[in-house]
Short mmCIF file of C-alpha atoms in Angstrom, two decimals:
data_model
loop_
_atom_site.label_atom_id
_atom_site.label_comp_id
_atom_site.label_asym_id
_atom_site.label_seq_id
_atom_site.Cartn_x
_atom_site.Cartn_y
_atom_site.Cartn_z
CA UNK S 1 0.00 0.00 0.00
CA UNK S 2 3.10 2.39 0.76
CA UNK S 3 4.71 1.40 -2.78
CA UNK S 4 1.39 2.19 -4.34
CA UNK S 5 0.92 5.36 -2.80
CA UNK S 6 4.38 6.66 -3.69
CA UNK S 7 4.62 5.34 -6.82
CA UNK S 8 1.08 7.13 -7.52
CA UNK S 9 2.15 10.17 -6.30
CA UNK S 10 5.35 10.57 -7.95
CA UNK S 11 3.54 9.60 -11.43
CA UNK S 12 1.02 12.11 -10.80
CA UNK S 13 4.24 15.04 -10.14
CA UNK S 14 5.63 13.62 -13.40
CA UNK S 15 2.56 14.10 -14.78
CA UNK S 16 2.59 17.74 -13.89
CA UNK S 17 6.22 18.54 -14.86
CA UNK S 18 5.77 16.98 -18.41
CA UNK S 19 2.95 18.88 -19.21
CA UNK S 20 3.63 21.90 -17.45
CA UNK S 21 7.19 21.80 -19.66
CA UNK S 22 5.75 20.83 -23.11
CA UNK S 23 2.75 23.04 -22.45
CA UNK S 24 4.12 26.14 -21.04
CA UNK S 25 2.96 28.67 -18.41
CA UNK S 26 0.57 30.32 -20.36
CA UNK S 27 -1.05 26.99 -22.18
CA UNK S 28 -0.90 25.17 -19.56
CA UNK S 29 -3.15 27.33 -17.16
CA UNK S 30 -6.36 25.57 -17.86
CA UNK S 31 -5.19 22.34 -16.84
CA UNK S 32 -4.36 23.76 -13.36
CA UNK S 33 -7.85 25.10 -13.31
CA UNK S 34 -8.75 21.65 -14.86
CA UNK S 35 -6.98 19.71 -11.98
CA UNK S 36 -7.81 21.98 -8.88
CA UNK S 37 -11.45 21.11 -9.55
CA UNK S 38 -11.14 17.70 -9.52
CA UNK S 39 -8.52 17.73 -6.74
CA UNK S 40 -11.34 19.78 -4.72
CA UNK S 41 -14.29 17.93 -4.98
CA UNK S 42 -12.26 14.54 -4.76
CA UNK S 43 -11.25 15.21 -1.21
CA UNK S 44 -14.46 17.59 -0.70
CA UNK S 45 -17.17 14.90 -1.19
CA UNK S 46 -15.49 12.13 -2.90
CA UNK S 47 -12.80 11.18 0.30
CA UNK S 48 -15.50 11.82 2.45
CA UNK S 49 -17.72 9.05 0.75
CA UNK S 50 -14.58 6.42 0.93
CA UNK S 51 -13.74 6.81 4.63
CA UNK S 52 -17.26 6.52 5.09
CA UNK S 53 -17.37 3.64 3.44
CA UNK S 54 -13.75 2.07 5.02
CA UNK S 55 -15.56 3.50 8.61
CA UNK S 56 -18.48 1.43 7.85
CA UNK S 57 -17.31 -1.58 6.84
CA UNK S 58 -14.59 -1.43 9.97
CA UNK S 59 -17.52 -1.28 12.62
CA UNK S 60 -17.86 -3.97 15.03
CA UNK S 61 -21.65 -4.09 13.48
CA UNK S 62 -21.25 -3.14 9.82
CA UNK S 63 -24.18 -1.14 8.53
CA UNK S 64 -25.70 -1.00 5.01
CA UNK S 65 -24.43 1.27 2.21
CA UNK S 66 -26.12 4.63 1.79
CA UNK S 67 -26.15 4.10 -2.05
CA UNK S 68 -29.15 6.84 -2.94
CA UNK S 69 -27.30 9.30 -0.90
CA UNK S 70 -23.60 8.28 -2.58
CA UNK S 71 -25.25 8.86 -5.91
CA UNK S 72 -26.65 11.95 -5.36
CA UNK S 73 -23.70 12.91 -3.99
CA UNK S 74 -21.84 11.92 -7.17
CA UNK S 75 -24.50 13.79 -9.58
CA UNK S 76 -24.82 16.97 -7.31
CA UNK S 77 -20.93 17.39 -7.59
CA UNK S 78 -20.80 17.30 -11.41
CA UNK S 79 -23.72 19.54 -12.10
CA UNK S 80 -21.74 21.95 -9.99
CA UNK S 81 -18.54 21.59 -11.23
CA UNK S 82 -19.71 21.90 -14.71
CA UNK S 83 -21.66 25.06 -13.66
CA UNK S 84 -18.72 26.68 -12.28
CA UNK S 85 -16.62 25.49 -15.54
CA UNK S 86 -19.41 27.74 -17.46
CA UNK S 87 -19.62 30.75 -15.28
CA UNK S 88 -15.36 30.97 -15.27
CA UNK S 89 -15.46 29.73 -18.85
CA UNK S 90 -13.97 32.89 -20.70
CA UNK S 91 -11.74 33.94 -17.38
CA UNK S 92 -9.96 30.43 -16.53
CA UNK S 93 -10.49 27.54 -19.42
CA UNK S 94 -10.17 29.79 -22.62
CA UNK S 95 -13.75 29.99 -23.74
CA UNK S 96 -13.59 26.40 -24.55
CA UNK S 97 -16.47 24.53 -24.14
CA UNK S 98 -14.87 21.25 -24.82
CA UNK S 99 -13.46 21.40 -21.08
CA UNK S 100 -17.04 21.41 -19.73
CA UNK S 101 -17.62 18.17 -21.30
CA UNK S 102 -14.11 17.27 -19.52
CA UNK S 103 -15.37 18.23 -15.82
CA UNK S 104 -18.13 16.42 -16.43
CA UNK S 105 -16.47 13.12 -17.45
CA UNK S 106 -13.49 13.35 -15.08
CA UNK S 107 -15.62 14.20 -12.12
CA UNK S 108 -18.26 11.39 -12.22
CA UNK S 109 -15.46 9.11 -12.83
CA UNK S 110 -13.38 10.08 -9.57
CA UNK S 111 -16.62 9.86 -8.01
CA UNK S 112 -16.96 5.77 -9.27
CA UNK S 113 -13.19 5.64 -7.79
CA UNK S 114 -13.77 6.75 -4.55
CA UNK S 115 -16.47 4.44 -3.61
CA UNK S 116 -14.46 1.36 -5.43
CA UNK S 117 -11.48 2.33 -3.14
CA UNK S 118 -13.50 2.86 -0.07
CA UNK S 119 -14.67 -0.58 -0.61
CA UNK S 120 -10.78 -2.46 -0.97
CA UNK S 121 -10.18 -0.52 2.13
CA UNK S 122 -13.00 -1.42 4.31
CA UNK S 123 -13.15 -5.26 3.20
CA UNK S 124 -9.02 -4.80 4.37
CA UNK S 125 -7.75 -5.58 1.06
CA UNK S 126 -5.11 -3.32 1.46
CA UNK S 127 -2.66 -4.79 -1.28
CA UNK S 128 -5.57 -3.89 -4.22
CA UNK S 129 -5.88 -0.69 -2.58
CA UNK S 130 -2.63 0.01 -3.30
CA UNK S 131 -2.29 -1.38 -6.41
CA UNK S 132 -5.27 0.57 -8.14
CA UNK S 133 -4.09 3.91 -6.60
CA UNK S 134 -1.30 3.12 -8.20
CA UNK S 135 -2.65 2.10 -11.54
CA UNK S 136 -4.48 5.42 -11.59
CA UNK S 137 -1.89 7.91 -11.87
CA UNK S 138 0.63 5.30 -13.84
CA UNK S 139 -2.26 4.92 -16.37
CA UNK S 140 -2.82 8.28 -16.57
CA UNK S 141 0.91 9.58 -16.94
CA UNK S 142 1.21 7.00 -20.14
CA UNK S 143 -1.60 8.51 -21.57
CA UNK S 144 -0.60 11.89 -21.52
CA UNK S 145 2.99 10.85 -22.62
CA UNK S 146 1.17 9.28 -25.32
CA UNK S 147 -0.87 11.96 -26.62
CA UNK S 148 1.96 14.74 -25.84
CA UNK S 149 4.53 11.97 -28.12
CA UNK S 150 2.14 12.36 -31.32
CA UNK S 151 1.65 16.55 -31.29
CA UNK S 152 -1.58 16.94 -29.13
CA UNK S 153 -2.26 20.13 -27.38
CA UNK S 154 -4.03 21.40 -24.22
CA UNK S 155 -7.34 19.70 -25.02
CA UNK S 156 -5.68 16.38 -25.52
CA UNK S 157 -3.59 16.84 -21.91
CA UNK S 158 -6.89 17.65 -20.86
CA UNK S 159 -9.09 14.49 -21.62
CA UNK S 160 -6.29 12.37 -20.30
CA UNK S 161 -7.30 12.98 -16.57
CA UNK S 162 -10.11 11.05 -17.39
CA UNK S 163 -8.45 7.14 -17.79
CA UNK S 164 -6.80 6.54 -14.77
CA UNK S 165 -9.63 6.42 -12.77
CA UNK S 166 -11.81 3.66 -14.46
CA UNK S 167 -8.58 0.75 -13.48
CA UNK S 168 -9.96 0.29 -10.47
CA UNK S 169 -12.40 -1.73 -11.33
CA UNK S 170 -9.56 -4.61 -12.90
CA UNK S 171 -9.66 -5.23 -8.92
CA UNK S 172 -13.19 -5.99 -8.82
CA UNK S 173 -13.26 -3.65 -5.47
CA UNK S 174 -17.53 -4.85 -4.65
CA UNK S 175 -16.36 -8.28 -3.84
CA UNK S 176 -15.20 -10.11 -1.19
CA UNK S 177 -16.13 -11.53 1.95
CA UNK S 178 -19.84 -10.79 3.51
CA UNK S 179 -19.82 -9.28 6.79
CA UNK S 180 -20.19 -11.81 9.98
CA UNK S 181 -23.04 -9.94 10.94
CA UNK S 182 -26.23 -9.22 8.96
CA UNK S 183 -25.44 -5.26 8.33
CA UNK S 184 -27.58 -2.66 10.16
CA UNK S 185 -29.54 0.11 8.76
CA UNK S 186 -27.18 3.81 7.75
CA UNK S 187 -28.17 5.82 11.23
CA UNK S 188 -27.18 8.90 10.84
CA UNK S 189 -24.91 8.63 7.18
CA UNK S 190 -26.90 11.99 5.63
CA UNK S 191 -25.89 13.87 8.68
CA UNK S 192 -22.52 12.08 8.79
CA UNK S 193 -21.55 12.95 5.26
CA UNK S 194 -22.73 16.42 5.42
CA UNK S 195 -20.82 17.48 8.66
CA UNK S 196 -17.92 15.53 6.86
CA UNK S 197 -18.44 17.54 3.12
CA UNK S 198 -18.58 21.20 5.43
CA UNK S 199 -15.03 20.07 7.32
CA UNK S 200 -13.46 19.12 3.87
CA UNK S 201 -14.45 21.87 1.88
CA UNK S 202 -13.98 23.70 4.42
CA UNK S 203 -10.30 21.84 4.36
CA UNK S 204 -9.71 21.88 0.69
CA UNK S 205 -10.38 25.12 0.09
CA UNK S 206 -7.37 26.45 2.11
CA UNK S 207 -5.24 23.69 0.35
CA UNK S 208 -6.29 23.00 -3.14
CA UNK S 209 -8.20 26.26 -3.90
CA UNK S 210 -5.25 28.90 -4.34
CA UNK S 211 -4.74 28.89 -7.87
CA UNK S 212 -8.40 30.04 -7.96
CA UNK S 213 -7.81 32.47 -5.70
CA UNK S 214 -4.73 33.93 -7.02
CA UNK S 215 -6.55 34.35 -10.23
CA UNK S 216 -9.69 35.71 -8.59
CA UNK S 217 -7.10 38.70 -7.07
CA UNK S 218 -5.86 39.88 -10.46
CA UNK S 219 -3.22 37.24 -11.10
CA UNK S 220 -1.52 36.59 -14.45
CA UNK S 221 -1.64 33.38 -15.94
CA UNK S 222 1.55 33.00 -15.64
CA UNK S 223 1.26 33.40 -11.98
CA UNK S 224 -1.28 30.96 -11.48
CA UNK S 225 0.81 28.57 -13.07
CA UNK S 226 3.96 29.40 -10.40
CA UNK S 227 1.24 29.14 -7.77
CA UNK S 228 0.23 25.78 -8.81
CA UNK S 229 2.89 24.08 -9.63
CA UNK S 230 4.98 25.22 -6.59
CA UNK S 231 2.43 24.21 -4.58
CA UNK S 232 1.48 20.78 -6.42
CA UNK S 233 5.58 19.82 -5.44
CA UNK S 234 5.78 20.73 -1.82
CA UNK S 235 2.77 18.83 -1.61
CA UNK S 236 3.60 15.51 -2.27
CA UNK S 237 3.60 14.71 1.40
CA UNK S 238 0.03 15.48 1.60
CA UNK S 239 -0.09 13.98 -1.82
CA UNK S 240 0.60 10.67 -0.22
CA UNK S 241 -0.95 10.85 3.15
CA UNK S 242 -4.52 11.23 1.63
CA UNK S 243 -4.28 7.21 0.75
CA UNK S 244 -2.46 6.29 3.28
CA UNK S 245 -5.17 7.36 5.67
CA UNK S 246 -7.41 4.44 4.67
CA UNK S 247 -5.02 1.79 6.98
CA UNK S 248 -5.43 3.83 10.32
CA UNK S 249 -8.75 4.73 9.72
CA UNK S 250 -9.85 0.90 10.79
CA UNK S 251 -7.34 0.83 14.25
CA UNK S 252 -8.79 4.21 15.42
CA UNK S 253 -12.22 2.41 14.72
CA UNK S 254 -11.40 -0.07 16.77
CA UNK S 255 -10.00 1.87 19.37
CA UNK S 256 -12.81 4.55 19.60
CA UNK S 257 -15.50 1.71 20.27
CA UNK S 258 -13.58 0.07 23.16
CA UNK S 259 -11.66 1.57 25.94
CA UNK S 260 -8.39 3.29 23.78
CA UNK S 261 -9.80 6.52 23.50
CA UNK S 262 -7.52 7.95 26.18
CA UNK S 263 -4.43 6.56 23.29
CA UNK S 264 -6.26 8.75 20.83
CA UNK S 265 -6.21 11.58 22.67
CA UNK S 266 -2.81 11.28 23.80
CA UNK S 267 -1.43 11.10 20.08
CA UNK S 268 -3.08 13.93 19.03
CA UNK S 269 -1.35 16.00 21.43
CA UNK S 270 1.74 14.46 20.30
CA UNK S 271 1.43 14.61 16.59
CA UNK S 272 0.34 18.48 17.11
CA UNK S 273 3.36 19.63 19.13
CA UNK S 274 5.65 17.19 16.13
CA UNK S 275 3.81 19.08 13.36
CA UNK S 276 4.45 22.37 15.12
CA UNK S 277 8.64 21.52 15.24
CA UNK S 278 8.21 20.10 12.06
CA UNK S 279 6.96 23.33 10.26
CA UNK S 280 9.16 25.77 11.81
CA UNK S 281 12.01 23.65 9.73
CA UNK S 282 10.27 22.82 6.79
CA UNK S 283 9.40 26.86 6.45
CA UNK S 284 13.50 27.41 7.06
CA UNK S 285 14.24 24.41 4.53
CA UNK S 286 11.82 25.64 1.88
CA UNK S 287 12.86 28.94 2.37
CA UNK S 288 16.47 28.25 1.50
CA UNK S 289 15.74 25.79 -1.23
CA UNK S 290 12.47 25.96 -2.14
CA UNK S 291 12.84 28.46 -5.28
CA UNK S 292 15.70 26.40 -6.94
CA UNK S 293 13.93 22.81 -6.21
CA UNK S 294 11.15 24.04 -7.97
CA UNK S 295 13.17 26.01 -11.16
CA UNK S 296 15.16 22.47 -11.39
CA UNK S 297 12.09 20.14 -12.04
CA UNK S 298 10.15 22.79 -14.28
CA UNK S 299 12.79 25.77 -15.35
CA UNK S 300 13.15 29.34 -14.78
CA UNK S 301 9.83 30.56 -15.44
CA UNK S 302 8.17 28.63 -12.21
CA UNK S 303 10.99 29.69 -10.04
CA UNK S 304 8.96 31.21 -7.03
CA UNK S 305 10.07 33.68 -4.32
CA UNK S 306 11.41 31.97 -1.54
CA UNK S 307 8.82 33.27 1.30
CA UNK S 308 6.17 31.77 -1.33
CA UNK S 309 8.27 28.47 -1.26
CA UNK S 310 8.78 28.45 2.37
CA UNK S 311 4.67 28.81 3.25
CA UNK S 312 4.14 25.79 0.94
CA UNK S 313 6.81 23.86 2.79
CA UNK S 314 5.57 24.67 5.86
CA UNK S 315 1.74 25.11 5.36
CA UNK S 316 2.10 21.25 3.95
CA UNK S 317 3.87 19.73 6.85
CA UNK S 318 0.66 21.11 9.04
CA UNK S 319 -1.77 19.86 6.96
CA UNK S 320 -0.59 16.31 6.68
CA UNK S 321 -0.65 16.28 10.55
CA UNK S 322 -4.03 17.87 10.46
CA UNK S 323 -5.32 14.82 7.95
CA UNK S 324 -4.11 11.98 10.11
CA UNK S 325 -5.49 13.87 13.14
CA UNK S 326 -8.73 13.81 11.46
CA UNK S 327 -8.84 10.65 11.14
CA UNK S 328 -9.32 10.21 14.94
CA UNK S 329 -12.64 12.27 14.92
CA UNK S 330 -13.91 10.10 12.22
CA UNK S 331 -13.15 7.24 13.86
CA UNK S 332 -15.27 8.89 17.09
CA UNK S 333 -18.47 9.88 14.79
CA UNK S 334 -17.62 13.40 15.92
CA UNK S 335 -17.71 14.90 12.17
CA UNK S 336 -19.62 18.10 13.14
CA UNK S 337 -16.91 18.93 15.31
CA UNK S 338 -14.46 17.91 12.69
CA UNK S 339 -16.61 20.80 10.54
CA UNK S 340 -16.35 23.64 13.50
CA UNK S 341 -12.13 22.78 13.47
CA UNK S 342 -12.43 23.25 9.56
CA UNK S 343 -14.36 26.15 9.19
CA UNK S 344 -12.16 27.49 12.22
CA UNK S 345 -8.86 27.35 9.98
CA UNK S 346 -10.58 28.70 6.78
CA UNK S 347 -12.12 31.67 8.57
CA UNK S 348 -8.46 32.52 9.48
CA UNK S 349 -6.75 32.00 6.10
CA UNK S 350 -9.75 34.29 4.23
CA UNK S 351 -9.00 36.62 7.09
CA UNK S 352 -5.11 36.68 6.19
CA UNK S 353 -5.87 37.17 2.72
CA UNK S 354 -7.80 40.06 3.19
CA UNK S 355 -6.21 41.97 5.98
CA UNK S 356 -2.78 41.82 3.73
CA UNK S 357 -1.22 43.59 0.60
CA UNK S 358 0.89 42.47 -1.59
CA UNK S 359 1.80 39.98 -4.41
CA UNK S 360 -1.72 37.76 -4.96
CA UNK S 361 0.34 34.74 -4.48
CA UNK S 362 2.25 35.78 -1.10
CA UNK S 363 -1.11 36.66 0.15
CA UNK S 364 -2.91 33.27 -0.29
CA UNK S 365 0.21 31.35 0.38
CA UNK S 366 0.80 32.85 4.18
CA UNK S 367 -3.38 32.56 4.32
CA UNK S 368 -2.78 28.40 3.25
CA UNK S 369 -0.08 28.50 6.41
CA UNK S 370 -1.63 30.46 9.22
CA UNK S 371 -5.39 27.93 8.23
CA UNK S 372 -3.80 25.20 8.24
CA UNK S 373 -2.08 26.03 11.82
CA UNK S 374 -5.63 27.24 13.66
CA UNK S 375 -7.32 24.12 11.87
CA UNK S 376 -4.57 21.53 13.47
CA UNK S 377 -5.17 22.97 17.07
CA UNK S 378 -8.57 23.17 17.30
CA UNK S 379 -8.77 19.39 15.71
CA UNK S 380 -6.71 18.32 18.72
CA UNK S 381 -8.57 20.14 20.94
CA UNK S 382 -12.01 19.03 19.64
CA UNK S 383 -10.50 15.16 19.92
CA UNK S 384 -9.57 15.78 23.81
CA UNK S 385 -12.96 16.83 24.23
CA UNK S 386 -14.50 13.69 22.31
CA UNK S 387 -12.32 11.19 23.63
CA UNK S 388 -13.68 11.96 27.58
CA UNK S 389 -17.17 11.11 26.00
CA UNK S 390 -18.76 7.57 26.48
#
């Protein structure tokens, strides 16, 4: 499952770097706005509907699947995407309405992905797990490499987001063993994914939603694409934690329905004060190197400044403590405190954004930092709190 996840995750940066190289800054802008949308509503609704699903099917008394509400899901989150597509249509994807047809496509299909994954994870097939996650983005780096080998252009880059995410099913992720116990009814899984959809987006916004941002303060095109990309390679640690989450998700299960909640608790505090030392050197490191890592994998032109460099470096470290952390409220059904936390951190990085001047990028950059940082303590605060409960 580690192989998987870190061969996935490097194919997905070498995905990046090819096309952002062949492509350009300015060409390649729309597949940044192309990719953040996906990237959002994957971990916005999509994540939430797999650990849902690998929560469920870890219970001591496995419940039934909430399929109606996983569809709707699914459908509600590509009418939207596709709406926003139109609306930013002239502004962020060239007036080309081929891309809408894209969103569409790519997002039901992640949607399809999420659930099949969800369901390796939860039946603890933890080899196929990793295996398709890594299938996705190898699949889909051939297929650009492919199409970028016999002259295609943007709109060719653009349709190959789409593959990847169908190979799941080679795995045949819906079977496997029936539960020992006839499943329950869903209690609670509208409220449960809602709750979970506010803390993510909530989440996602402050780390997948800056390129948007930057462009929605005036940016150039050419900024956007620095933005992206500079953040798309500091986070690779994130990158990699949001699959590796599915194998603790079922031990904090376990330990949240029996008398380990007091171990929960007591980790959270400890990963918090780690990703706290942790950041102050990653901001130091990132600072110092950050600007020439990044001009060495894509060239000059997506050299950023170094405070830029060292926010992404440091902002990331946070948030893949934050993620893991999570994972301990979901395991405790305590997803509408996991939302508060969430909307805590986001309220602070809009704030920073606003109540600055400066470069567009800077501004969201230091606002991705100081939301990740109020997110990650009042997570570990709201776990404290949820572990005392019975």
């Amino acid at each position: 499952m580690v192989v998987g996840t870190l061969v996935a995750a490097v194919a997905a940066y070498a995905f990046q770097l090819v096309a952002g190289r062949v492509l350009g800054p300015e060409a390649f802008a729309p597949i940044t706005v192309l990719w953040t949308i996906q990237f959002l509503v994957f971990t916005t609704v999509f994540v939430p509907m797999e650990q849902l699903t690998i929560r469920r099917l870890s219970a001591a008394v496995p419940e039934s699947a909430p399929r109606r509400l996983f569809l709707s899901a699914i459908v509600v989150s590509v009418v939207a995407s596709v709406g926003f597509g139109a609306f930013t249509l002239d502004r962020l994807l060239d007036g080309n309405v081929i891309y809408l047809a894209v969103i569409m496509v790519v997002i039901a299909a992640y949607g399809s992905f999420a659930l099949a994954r969800g369901a390796l994870a939860g039946r603890r097939r933890f080899d196929d797990y990793g295996w398709s996650t890594m299938a996705e983005s190898v699949v889909r780096l051939v297929v650009v490499l492919s199409l970028l080998a016999v002259g295609a252009g943007v709109v060719g880059v653009a349709w190959s987001l789409i593959p990847g995410a169908l190979v799941v099913y080679l795995w045949k992720p819906f079977r496997g063993k029936a539960p020992s116990t006839t499943p329950g009814p869903a209690t609670g899984a509208g409220a449960a994914l809602a709750t979970f959809i506010v803390a993510n987006a909530a989440s996602q916004t402050i780390v997948a939603a800056g390129p948007l941002v930057v462009g929605a303060l005036g940016a150039s095109a050419a900024e956007r694409s620095v933005f992206f990309e500079t953040f798309l390679l500091f986070r690779a640690p994130l990158t990699v934690a949001y699959s590796l989450i599915a194998r603790v998700l079922p031990p904090f299960t376990r330990m949240a329905e029996s008398d380990d909640r007091s171990m929960l608790a007591r980790w959270s505090v400890r990963t918090g004060i780690a990703a706290g030392a942790l950041g102050v050197a990653a901001f130091a490191v990132g600072h110092w190197i950050g600007p020439s890592l990044v001009a060495l994998f894509l060239g000059e032109e997506y050299r950023p400044s170094a405070n830029l460099a060292a926010y992404a470096a440091a902002g990331v470290v946070i948030a893949t403590a934050a993620l893991f952390v999570q994972q301990m409220l979901i395991a405790l059904r305590t997803t509408g405190g996991l939302a508060a936390a969430w909307l805590g951190g986001l309220i602070a990085a809009g704030l920073t954004v606003a109540l600055t001047s400066g470069e567009a990028s800077l501004r969201v950059g230091l606002g991705f930092l100081i939301g990740e940082a109020v997110a990650l303590g009042l997570i570990v605060i709201t776990v404290l709190a949820a572990a005392k409960k019975r």
